[in-house]
Short mmCIF file of N, CA and C in Angstrom, two decimals:
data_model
loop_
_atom_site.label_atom_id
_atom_site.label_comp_id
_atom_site.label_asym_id
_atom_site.label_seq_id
_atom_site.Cartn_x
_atom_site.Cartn_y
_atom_site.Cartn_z
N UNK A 1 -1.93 -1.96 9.48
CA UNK A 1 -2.64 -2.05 10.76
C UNK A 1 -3.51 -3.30 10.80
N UNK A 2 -4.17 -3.50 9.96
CA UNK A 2 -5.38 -4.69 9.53
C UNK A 2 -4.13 -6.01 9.85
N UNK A 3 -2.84 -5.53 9.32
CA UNK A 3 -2.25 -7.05 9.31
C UNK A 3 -2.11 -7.46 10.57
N UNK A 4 -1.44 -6.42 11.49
CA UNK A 4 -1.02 -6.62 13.01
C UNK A 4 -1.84 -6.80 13.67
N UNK A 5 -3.39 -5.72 13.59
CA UNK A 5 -4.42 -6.88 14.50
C UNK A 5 -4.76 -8.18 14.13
N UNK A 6 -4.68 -8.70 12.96
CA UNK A 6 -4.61 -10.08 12.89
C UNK A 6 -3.74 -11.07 13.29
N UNK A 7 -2.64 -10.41 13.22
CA UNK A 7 -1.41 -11.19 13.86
C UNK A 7 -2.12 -11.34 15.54
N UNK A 8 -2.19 -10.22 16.26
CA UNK A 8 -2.44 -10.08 17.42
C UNK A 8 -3.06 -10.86 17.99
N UNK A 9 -4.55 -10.73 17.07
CA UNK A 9 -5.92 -11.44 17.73
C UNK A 9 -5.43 -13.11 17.36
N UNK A 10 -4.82 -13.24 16.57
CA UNK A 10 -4.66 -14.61 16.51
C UNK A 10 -3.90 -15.20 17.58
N UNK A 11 -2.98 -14.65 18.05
CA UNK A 11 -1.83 -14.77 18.51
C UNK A 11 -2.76 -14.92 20.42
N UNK A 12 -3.28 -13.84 20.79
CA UNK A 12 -4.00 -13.97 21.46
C UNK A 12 -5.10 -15.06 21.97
N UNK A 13 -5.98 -14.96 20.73
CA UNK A 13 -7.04 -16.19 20.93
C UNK A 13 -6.01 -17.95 21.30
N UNK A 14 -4.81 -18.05 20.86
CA UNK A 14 -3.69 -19.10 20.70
C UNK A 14 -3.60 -19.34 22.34
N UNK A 15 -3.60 -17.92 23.00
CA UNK A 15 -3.47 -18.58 24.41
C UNK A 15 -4.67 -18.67 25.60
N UNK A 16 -5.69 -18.54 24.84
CA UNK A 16 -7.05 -18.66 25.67
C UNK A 16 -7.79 -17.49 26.04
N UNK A 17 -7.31 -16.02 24.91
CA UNK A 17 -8.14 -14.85 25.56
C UNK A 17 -8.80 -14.50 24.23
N UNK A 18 -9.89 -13.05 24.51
CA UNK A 18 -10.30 -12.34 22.99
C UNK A 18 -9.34 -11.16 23.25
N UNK A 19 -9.27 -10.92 21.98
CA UNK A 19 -9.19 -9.29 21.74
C UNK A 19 -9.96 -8.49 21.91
N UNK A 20 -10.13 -7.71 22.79
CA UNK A 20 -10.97 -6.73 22.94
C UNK A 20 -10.63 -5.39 21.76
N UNK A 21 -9.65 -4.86 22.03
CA UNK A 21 -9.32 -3.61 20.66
C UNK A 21 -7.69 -3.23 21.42
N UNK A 22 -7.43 -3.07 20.20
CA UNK A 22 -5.70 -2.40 20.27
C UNK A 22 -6.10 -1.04 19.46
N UNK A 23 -5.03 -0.48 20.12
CA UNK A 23 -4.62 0.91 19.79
C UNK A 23 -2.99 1.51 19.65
N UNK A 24 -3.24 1.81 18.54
CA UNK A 24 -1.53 2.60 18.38
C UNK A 24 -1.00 3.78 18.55
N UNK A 25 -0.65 4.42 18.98
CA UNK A 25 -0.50 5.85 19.47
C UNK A 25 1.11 6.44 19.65
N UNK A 26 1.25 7.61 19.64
CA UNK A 26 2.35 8.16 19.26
C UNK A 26 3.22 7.64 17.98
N UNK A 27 2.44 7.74 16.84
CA UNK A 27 3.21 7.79 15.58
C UNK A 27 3.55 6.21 15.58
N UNK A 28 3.24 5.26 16.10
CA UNK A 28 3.32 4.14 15.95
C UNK A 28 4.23 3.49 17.07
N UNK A 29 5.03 4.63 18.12
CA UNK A 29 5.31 3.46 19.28
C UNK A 29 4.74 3.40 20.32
N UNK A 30 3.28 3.49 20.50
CA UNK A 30 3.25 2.50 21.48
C UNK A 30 2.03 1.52 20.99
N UNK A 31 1.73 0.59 21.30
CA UNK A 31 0.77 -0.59 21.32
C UNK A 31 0.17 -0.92 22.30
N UNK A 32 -1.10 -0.28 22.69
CA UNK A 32 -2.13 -0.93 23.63
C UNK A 32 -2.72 -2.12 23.18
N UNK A 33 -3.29 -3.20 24.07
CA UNK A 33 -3.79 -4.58 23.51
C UNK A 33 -4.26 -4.37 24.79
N UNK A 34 -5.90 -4.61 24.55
CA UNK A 34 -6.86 -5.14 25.59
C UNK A 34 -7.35 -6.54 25.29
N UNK A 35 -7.48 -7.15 26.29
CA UNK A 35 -7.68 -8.45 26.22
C UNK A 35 -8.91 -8.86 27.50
N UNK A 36 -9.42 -10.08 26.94
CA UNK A 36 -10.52 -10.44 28.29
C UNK A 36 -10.47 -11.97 28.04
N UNK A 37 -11.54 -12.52 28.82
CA UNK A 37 -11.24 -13.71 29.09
C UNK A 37 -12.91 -13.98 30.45
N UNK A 38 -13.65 -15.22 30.04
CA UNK A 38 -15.11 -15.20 30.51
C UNK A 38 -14.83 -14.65 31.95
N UNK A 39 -13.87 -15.48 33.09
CA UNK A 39 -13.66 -15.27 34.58
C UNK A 39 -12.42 -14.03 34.81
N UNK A 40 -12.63 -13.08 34.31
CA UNK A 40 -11.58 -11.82 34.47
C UNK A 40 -10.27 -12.34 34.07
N UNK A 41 -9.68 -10.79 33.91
CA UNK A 41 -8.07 -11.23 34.13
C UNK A 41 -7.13 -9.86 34.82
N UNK A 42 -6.09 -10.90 34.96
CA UNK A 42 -5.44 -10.83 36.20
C UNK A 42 -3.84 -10.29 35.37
N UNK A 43 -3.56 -9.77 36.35
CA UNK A 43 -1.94 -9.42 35.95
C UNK A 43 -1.20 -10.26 35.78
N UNK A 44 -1.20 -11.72 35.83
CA UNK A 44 -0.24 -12.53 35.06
C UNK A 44 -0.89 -12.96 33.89
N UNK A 45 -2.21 -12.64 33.14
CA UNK A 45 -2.47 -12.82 32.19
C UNK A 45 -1.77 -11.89 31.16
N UNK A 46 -2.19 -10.79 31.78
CA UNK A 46 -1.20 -9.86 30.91
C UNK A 46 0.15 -9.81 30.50
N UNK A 47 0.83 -10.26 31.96
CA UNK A 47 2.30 -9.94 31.53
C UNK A 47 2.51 -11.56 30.78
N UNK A 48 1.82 -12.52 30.57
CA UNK A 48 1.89 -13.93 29.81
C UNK A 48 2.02 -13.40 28.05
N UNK A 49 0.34 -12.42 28.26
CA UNK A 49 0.20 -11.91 26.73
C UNK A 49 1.61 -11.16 26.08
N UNK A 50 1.75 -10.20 26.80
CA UNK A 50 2.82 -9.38 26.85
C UNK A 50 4.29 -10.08 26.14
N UNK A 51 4.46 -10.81 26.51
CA UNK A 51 5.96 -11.24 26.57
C UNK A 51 5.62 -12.36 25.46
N UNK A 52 4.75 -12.90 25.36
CA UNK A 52 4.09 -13.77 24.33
C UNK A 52 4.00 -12.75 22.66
N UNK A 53 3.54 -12.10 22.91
CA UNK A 53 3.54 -10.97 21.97
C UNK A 53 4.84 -10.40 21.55
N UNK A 54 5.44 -10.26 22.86
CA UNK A 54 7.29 -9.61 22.26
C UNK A 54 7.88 -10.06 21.09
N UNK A 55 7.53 -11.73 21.83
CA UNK A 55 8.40 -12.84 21.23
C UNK A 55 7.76 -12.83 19.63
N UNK A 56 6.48 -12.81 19.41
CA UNK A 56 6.10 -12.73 18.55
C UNK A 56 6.50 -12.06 17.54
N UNK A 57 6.33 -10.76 18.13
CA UNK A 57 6.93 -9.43 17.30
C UNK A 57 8.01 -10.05 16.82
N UNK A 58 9.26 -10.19 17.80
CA UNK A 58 10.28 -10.20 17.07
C UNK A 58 10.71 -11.28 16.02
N UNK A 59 9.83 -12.33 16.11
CA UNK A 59 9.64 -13.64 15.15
C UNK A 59 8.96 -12.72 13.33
N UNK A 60 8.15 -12.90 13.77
CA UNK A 60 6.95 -12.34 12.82
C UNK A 60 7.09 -10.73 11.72
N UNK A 61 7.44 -9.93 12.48
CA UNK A 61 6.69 -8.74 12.73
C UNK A 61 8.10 -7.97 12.34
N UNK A 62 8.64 -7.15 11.82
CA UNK A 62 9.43 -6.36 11.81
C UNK A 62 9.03 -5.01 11.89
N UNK A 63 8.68 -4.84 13.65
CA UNK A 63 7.65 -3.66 14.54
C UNK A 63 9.19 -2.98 14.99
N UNK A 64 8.31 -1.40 14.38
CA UNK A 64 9.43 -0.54 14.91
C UNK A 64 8.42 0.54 16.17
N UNK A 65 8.62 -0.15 17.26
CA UNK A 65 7.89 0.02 18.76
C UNK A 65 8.28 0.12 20.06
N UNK A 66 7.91 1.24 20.70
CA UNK A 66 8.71 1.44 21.85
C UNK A 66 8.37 0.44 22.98
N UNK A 67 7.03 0.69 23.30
CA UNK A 67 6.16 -0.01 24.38
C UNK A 67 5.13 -0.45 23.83
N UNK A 68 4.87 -1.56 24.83
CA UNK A 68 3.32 -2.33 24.45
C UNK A 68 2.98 -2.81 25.83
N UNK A 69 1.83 -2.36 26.03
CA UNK A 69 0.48 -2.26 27.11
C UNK A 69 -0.26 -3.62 26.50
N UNK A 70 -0.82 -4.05 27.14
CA UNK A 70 -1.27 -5.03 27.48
C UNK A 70 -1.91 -5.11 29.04
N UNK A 71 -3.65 -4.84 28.78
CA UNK A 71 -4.42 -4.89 30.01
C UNK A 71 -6.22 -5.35 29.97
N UNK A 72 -6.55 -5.07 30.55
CA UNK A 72 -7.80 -5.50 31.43
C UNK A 72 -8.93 -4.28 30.25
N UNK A 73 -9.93 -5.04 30.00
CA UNK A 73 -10.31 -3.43 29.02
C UNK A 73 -11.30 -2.83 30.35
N UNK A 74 -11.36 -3.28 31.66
CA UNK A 74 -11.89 -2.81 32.45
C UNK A 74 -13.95 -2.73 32.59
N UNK A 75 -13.48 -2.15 33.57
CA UNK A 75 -15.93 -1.99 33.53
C UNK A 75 -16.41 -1.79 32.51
N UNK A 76 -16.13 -0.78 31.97
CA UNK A 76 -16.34 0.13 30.80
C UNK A 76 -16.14 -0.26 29.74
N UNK A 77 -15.67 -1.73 29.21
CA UNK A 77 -15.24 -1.75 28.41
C UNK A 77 -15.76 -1.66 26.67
N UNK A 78 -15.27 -1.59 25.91
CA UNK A 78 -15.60 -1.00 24.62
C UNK A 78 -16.31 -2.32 24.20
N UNK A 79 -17.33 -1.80 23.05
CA UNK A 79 -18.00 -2.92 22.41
C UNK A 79 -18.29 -2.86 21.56
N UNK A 80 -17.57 -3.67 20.05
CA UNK A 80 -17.35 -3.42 19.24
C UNK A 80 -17.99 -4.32 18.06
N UNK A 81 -17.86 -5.48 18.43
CA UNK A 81 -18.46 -6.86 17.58
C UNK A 81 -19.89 -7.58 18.03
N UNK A 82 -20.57 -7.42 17.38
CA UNK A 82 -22.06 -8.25 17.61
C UNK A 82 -22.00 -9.38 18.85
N UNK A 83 -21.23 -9.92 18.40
CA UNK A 83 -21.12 -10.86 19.90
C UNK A 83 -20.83 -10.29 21.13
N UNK A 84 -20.17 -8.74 20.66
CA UNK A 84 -19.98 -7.65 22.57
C UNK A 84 -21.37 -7.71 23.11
N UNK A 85 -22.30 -7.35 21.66
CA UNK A 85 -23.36 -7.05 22.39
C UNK A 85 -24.14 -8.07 22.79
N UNK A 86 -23.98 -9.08 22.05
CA UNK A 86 -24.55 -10.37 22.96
C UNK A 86 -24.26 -11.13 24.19
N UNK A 87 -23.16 -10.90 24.23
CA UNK A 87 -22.77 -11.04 25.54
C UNK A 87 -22.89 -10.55 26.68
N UNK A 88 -23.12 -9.16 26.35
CA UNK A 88 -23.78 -8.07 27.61
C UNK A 88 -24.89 -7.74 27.42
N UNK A 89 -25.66 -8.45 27.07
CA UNK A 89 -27.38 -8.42 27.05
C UNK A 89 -27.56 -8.25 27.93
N UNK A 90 -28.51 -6.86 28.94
CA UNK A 90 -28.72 -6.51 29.96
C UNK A 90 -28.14 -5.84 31.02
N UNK A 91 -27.21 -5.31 30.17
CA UNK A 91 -26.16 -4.68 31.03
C UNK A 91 -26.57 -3.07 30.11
N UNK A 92 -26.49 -2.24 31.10
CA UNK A 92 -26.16 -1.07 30.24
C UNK A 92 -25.00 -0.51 29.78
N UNK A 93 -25.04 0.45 28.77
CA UNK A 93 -23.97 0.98 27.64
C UNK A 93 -24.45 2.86 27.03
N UNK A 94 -23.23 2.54 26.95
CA UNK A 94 -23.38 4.38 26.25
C UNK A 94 -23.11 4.08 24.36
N UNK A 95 -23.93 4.60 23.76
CA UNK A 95 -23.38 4.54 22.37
C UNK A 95 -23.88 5.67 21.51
N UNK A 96 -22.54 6.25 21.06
CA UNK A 96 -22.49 6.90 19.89
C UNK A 96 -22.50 6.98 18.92
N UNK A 97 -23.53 7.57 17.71
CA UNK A 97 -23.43 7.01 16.51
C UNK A 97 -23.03 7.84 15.52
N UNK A 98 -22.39 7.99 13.90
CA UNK A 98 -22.00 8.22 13.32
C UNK A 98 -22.89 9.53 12.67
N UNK A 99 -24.44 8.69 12.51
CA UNK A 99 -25.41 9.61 11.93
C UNK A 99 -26.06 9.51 12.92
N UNK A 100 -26.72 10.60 13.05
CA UNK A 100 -27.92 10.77 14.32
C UNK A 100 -29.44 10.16 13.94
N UNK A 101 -29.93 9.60 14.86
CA UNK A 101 -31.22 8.82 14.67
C UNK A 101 -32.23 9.88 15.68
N UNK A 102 -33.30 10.09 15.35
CA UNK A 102 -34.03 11.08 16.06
C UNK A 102 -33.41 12.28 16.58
N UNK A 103 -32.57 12.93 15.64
CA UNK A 103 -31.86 14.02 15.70
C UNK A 103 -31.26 13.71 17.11
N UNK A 104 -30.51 12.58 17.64
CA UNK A 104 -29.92 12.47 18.66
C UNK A 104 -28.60 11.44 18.00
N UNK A 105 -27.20 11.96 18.44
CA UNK A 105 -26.54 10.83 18.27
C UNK A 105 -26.00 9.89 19.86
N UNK A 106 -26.42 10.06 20.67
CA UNK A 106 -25.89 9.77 22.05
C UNK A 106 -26.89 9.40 23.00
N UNK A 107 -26.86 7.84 22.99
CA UNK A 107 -27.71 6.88 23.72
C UNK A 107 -27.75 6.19 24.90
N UNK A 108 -28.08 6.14 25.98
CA UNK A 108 -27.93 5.20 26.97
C UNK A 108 -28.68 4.32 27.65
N UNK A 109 -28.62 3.26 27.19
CA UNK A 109 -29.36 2.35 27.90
C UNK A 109 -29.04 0.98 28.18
N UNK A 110 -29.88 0.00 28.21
CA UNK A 110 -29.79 -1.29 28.34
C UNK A 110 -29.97 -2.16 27.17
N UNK A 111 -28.59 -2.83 26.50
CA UNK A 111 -28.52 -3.61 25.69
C UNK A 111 -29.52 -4.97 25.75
N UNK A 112 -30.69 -4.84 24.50
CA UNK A 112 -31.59 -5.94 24.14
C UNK A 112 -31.05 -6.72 23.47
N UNK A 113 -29.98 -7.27 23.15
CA UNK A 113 -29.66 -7.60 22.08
C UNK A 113 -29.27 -7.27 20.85
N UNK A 114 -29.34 -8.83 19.77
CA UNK A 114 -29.02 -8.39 18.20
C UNK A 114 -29.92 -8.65 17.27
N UNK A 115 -30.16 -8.09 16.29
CA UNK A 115 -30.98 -8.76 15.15
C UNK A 115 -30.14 -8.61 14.01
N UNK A 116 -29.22 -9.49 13.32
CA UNK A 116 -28.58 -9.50 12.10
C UNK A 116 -27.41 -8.62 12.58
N UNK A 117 -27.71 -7.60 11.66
CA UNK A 117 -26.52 -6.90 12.04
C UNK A 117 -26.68 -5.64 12.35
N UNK A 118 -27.73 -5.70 13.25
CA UNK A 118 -28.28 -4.54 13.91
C UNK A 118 -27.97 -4.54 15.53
N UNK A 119 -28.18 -3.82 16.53
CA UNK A 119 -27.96 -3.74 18.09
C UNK A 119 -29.17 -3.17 18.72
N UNK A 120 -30.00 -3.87 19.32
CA UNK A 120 -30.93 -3.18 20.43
C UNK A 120 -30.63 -2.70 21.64
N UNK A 121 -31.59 -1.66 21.95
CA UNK A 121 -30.79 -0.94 23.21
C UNK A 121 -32.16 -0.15 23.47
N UNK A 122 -32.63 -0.57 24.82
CA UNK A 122 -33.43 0.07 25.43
C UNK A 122 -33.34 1.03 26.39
N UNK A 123 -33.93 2.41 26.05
CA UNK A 123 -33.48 3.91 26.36
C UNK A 123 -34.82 4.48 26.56
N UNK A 124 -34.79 4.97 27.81
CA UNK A 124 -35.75 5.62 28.45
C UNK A 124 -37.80 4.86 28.02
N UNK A 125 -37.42 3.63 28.30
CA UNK A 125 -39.18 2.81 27.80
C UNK A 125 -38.74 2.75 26.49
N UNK A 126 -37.76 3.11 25.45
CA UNK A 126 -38.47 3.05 23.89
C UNK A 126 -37.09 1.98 23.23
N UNK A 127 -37.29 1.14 22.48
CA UNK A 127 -36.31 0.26 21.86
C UNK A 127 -36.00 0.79 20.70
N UNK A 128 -34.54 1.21 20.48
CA UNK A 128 -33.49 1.54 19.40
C UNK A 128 -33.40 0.69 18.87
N UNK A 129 -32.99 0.37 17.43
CA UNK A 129 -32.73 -0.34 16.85
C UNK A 129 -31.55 0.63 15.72
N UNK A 130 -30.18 0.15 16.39
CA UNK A 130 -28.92 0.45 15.32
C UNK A 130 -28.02 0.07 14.76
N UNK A 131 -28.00 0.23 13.43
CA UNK A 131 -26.76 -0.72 12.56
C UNK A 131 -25.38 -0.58 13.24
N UNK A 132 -24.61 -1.80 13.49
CA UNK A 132 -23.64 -2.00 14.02
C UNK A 132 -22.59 -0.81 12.89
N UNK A 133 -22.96 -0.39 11.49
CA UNK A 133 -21.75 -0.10 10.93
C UNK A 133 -22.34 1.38 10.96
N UNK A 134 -23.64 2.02 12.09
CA UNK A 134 -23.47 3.39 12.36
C UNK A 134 -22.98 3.72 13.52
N UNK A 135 -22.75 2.86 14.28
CA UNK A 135 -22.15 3.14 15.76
C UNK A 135 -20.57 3.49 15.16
N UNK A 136 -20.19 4.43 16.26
CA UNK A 136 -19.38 5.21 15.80
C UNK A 136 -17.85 4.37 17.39
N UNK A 137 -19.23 4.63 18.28
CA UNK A 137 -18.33 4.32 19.85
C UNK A 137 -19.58 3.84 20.78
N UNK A 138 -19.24 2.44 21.07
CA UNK A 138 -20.03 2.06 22.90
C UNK A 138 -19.32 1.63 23.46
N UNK A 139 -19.81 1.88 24.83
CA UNK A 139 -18.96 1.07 25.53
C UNK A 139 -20.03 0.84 26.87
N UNK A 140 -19.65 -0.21 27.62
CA UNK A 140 -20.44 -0.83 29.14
C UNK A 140 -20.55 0.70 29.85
N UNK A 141 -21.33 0.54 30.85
CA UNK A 141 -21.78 1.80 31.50
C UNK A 141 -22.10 1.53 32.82
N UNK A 142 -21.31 0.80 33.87
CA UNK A 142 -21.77 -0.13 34.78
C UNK A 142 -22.95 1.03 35.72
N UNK A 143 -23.57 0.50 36.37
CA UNK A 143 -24.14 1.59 37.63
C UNK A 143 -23.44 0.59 38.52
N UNK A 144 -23.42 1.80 39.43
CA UNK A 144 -23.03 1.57 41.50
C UNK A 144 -23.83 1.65 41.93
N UNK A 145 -24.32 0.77 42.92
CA UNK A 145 -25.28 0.58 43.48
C UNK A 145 -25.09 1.52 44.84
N UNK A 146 -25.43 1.75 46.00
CA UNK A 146 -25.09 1.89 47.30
C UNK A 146 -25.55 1.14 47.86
#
């Protein structure tokens, strides 16, 4: 698995996007690949990645795979690497953590930033401070305005 997201993300970053997170599912055929890019993306980014990736596979890769997805990781999207969270400084997020911190594992607020390899996140007036390797799951949390 470690090898193919490397293949991936490389393969990816090659044509001007990040990896957001892949996922494998049903016993190994199918392949989700989320991807982003600073000004959104668009459905010919995907189907570019997509077919870019095929080709890959079948160069590279001796993938025994039905389908592969390739999309938008959307509003919500997952945040996984120190730089997610720097990048969405000020945006809010939901995050789950592995071990519970104040007998709570389930947080929501507004991403302060990073310190090392820690994540700030301001929740209800009080600043969290959590190791990136106890987060378990975050992801963006947009609000709607009316």
């Amino acid at each position: 698995m470690e090898k193919l997201e490397t293949l991936i993300e490389k393969t990816v970053q090659q044509l001007g996007y990040e990896l957001v997170d892949l996922e494998i599912s049903n016993r190994g055929k199918l392949l989700r690949v989320y991807i982003d890019k600073p000004d959104s993306v668009t459905i010919d980014d995907c189907t570019l990645v997509s077919n870019h990736l095929g080709h890959v596979f079948t160069v590279e890769q001796d993938l025994d795979y039905d389908r592969l997805e390739v999309s938008s990781p959307g509003m919500d999207r997952v945040l996984k690497k120190l730089a997610d969270f720097e990048r969405f400084k000020g945006e809010r997020a939901s995050v789950k953590l592995r071990m519970p911190l104040d007998a709570r594992k389930n947080f929501l607020g507004t991403i302060d930033g990073t310190e090392k390899d820690t994540v700030l996140l301001m929740c209800e007036g009080e600043l969290y401070r959590f190791a990136l390797s106890n987060i378990d799951k975050a992801r963006l949390s947009p609000e709607f305005k009316r």
